[in-house]
XYZ file of C-alpha atoms in Angstrom:
379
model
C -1.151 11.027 8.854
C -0.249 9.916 5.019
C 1.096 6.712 3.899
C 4.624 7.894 4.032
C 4.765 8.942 7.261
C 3.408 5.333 8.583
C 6.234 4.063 6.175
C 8.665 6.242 8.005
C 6.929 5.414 11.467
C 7.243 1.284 10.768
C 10.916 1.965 9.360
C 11.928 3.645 12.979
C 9.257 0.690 14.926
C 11.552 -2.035 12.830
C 15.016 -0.176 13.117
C 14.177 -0.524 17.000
C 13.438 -4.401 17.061
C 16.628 -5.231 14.743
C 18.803 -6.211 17.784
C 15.698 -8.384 18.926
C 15.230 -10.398 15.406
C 17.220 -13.630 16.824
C 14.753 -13.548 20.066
C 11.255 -12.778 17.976
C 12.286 -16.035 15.491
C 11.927 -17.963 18.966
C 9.121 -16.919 19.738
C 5.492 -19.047 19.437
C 3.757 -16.727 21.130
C 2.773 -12.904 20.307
C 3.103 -9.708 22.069
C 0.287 -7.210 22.638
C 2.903 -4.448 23.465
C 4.235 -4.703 19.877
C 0.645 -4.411 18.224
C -0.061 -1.609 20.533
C 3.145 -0.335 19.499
C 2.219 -1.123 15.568
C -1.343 1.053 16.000
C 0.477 3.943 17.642
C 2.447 4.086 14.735
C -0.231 4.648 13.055
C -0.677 0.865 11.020
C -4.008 0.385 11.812
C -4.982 3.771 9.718
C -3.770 1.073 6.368
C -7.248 -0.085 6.826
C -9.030 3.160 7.060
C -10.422 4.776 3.901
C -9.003 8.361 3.390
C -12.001 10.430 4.073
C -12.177 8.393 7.255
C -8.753 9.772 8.222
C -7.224 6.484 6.990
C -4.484 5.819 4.258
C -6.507 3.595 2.330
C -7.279 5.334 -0.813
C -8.203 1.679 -3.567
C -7.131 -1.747 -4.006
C -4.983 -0.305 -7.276
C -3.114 2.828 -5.564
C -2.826 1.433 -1.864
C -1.887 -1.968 -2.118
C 1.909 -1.482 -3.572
C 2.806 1.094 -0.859
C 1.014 -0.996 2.308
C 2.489 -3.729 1.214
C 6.138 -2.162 1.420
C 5.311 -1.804 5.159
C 4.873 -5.339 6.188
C 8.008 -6.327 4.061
C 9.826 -4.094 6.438
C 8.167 -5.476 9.340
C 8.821 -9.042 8.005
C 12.409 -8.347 8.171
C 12.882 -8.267 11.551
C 9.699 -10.786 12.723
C 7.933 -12.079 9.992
C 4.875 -13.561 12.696
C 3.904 -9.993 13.512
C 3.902 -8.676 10.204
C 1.608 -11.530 8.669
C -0.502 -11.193 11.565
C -0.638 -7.308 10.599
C -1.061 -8.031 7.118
C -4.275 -9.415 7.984
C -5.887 -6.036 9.003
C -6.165 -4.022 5.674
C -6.747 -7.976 3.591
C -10.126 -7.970 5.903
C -11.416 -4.403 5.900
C -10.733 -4.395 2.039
C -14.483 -5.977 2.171
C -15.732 -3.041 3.464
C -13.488 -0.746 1.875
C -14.084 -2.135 -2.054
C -17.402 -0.802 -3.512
C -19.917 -3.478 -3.444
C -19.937 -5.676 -6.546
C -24.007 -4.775 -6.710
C -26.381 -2.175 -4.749
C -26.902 -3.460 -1.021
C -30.214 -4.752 -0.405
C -30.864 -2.307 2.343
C -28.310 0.421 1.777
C -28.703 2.146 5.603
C -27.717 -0.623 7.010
C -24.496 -1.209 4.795
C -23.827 2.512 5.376
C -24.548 2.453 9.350
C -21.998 -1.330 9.136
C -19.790 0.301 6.901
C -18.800 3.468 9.201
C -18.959 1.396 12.535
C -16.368 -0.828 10.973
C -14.179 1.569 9.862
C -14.423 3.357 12.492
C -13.257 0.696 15.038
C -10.455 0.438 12.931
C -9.525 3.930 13.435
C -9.555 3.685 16.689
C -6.687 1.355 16.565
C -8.879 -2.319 17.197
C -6.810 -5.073 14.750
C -8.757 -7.141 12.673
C -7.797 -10.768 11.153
C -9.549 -13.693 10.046
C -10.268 -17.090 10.773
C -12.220 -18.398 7.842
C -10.008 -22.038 6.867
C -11.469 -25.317 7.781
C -9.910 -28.527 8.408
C -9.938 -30.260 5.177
C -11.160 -27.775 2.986
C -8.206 -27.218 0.944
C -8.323 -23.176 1.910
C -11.255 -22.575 -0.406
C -14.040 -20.042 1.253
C -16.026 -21.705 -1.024
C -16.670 -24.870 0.665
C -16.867 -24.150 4.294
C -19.342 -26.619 6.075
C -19.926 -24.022 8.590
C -23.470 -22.614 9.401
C -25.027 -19.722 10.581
C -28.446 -18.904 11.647
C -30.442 -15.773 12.900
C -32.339 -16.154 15.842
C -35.840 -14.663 17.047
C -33.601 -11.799 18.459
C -32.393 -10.882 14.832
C -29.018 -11.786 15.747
C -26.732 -14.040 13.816
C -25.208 -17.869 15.799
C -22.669 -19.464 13.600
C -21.433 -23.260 14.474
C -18.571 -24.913 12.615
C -14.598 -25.818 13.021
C -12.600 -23.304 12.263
C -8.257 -22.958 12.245
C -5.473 -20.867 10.903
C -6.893 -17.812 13.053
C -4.023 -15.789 13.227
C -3.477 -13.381 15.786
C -6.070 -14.898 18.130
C -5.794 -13.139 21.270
C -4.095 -10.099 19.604
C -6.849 -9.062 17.451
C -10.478 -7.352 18.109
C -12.441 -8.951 15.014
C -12.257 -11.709 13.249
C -13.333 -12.026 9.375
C -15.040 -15.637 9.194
C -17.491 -17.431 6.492
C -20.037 -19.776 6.536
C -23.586 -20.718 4.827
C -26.627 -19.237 5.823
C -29.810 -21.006 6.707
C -32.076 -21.530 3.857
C -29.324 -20.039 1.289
C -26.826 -22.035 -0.820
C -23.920 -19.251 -1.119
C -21.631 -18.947 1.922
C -21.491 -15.092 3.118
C -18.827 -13.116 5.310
C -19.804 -12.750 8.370
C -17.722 -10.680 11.388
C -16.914 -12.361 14.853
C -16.352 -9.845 17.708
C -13.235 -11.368 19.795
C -13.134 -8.750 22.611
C -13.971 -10.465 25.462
C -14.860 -13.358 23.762
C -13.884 -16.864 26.442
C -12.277 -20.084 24.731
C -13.766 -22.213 26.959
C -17.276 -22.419 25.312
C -19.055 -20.656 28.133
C -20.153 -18.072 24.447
C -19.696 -20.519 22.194
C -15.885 -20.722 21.291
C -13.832 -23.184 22.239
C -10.199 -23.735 21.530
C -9.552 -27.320 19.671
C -6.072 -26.228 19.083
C -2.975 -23.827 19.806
C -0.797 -23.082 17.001
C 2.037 -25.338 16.821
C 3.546 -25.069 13.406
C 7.391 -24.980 12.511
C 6.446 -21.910 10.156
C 5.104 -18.532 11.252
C 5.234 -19.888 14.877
C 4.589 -16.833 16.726
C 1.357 -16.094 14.620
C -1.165 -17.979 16.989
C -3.062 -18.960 14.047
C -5.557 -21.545 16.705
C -8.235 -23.626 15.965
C -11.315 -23.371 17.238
C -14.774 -24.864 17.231
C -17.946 -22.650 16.969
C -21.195 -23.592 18.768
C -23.756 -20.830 18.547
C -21.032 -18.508 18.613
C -22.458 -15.115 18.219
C -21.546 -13.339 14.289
C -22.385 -10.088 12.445
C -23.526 -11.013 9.158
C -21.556 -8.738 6.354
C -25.022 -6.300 5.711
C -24.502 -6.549 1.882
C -26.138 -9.634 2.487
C -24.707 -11.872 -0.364
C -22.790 -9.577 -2.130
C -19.891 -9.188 0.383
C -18.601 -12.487 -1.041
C -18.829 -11.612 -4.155
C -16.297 -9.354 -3.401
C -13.679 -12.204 -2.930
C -11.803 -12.218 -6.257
C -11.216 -8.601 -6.088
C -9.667 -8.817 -2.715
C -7.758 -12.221 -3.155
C -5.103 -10.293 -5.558
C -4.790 -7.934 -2.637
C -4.084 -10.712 0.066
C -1.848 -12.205 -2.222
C 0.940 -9.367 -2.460
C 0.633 -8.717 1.300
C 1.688 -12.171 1.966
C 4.025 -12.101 -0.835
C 5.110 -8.872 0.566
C 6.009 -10.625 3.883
C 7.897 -13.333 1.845
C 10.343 -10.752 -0.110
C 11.177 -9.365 3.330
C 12.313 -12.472 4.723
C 13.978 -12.627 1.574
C 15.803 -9.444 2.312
C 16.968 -10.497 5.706
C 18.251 -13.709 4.415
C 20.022 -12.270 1.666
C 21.780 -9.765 4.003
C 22.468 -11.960 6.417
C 24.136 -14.408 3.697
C 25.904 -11.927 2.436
C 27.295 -11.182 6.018
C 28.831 -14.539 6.831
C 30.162 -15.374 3.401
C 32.040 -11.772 1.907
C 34.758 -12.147 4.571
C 35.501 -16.057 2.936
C 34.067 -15.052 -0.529
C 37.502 -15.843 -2.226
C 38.171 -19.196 -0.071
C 34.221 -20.313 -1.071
C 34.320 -23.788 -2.952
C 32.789 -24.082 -6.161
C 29.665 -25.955 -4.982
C 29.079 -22.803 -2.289
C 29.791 -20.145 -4.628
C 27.569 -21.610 -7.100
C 24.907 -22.453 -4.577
C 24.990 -18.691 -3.730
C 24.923 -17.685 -7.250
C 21.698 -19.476 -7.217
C 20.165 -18.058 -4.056
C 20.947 -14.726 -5.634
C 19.494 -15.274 -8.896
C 16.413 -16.781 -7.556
C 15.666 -13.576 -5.184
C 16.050 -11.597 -8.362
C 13.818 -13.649 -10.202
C 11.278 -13.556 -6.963
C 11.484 -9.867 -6.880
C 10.692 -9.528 -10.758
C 7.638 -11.787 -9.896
C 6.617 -9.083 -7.193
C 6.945 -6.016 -8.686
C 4.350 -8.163 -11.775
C 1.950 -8.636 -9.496
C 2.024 -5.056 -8.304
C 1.783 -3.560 -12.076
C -1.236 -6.520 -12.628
C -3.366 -4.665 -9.695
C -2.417 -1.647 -10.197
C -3.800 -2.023 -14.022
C -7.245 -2.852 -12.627
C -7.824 -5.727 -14.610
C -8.699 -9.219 -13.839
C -5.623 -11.453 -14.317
C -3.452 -14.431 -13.697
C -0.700 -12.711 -12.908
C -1.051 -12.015 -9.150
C -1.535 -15.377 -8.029
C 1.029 -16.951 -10.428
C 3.373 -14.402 -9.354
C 2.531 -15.460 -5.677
C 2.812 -19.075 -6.619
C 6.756 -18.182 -8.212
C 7.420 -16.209 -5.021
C 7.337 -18.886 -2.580
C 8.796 -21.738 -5.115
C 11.836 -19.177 -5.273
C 11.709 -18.228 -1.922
C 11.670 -22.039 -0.493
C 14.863 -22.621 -3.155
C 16.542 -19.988 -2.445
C 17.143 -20.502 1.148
C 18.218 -23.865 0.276
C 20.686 -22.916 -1.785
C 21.728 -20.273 0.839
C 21.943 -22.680 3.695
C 24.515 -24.965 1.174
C 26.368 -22.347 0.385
C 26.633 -21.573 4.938
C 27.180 -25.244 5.183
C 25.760 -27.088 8.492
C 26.339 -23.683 10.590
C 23.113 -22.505 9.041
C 20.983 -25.166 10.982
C 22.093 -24.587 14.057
C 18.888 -23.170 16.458
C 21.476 -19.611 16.724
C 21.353 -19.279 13.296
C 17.933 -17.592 11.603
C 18.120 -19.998 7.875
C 16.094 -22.600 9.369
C 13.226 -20.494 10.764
C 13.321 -18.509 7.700
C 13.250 -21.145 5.657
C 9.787 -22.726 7.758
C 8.095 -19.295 7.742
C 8.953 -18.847 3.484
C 7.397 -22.886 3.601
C 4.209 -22.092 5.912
C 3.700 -18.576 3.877
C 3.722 -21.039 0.115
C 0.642 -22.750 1.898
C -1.381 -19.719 2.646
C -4.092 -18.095 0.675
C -4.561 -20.011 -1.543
C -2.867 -23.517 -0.529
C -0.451 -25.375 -2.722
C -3.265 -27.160 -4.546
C -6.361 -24.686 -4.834
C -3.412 -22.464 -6.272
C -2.350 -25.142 -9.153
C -5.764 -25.849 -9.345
C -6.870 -22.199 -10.307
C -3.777 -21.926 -12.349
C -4.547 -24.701 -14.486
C -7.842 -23.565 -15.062
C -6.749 -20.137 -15.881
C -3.837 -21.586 -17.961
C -6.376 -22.405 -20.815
C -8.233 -18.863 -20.956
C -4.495 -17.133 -21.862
């Protein structure tokens, strides 16, 4: 199986839940059958390298066309494809070359192929590495881990945003070893994992948000809860910055497809009244339109800045212009509707909460200003 045929196989997946998109925006919970569905159509292989029997090939070739198959997915439920988008974001830090030689280079091999290799056999992986109050940077996570006299690795903390809890089989997570300053990645097996904190996970909180609603993206607290540390031991997080451009255009990626459904969808309702449209609509449209354009001009720039392999501002300002331009333009489409697009039948006002949730994900509002400011300086 190639990366086309997936494409093909997610195009025929979405094409059969387009007369369900009004019912999945209601929904705040997900559906195993549709990531069952999603790995039989061969999505899981996105996180597989090649010689595996995967798609993955690099960060530079493989993000652009992955990407195009969560914007699919996103037009018909944007929850499920975020959730998905998850799965090749996380294994990316076992598929990217280490930044340095692994201390013990067996062990990252024997990690390494068990890894991939559950993701082969079609278990979903996500992550659930925020904190409460730490601003969405890795970086300063108060959580702890600690290896025991068995050689196995206990990790206690708060975590939240752990989307697709419940769906997925391994969860990506981060937190400071004992006796070391640097927080590492570290890999929490879900299957058969209790939230009651009989095995040290409890749930704090179910996922109640107006955006993304159906991602289950719950909070939970950690005591002793048993981890796999990431066996390059240090230099897994290293690994971060290479990735983060990656995460960034698969979220972006599930932005432009809500775009495309919204723009459709405008276009739908207003063409039959285009010539009776009032000024103030038809230039409210105009605007919606010309801010997708703009947003899709921003995409397609961060796809040329990975794809040229070199370190640069350009993803995450592009994924910073996305969801300003997204948030706008649905704005400006919902004026141009008039009050018909907030009614709970209508899809604007979920759309516009999912565009809104996606703006605060990876990185957040301000650790994205933040790192643009910085950055804005070194031009």
């Amino acid at each position: 199986m190639d990366i086309t045929l997936i494409q093909k196989n997610i195009a025929a997946v979405a094409a059969g839940w387009s007369s369900e998109s009004a019912a999945r925006l209601e929904r705040r919970a997900l559906d195993k059958a549709d990531f069952a569905t999603l790995r039989d159509a061969g999505l899981t292989l996105t996180g597989v390298p090649e010689e595996m029997g995967g798609v993955w090939q690099s960060g530079v070739r493989s993000t652009r066309p992955t990407a195009a198959i969560f914007r699919t997915l996103a037009r018909v439920d944007p929850s499920v494809a975020l959730v998905a988008t998850m799965h090749p974001t996380v294994l990316a830090l076992w598929l990217e070359e280490p930044a340095e030689p692994p201390a013990d280079s067996n062990a990252w091999r024997e990690q390494h192929d068990r890894v991939l290799a559950a993701a082969k056999a079609g278990h979903w992986f996500g992550t659930i590495s925020s904190e409460p109050g730490g601003g969405g940077d890795l970086m300063a996570t108060r959580a702890t881990a600690e290896k025991g006299s068995d050689g196995a690795w206990r990790l206690t903390g708060d975590k939240q945003m752990g989307s697709g809890s419940g769906v997925t089989s391994f969860m990506m997570t981060v937190a400071v070893p004992k006796g070391e300053m640097t927080p590492d990645i570290f890999l929490l097996d879900t299957r058969e994992l209790p939230w009651d904190g009989s095995r040290g996970a409890t749930l704090v909180r179910a996922w109640d948000g107006h955006g993304m609603a159906a991602t289950q993206s719950h909070a939970f607290r950690y005591d002793g809860v048993a981890v796999e540390r990431h066996a390059q031991m240090g230099g897994a997080i290293k690994l971060v910055p290479r990735v983060l451009p990656i995460i960034a255009y698969m979220f972006s990626s599930v932005i432009m497809g809500i775009l495309d459904a919204a723009l459709a969808e405008g276009r739908r309702r207003l063409q039959p009244r285009a010539e009776r449209m009032s000024a103030f609509e038809r230039v409210s449209w105009t605007k919606a339109v010309n801010d997708i354009w703009l947003a899709e001009q921003a995409f397609q720039g961060m796809a040329r800045a990975i794809e040229s392999g070199a370190a640069s501002p350009g993803v995450p300002r592009g994924k910073l212009a996305i969801a300003e331009l997204a948030e706008a333009s649905m704005l400006s489409i919902s004026r141009a509707i008039g009050g018909a697009s907030y009614s709970r039948s209508s899809p604007f006002g979920q759309w516009s909460q999912d565009v809104r949730a996606l703006g605060l994900l990876r990185p957040p509002w301000a650790l994205a200003h933040h790192q643009l400011f910085e950055a804005s300086f070194a031009d």
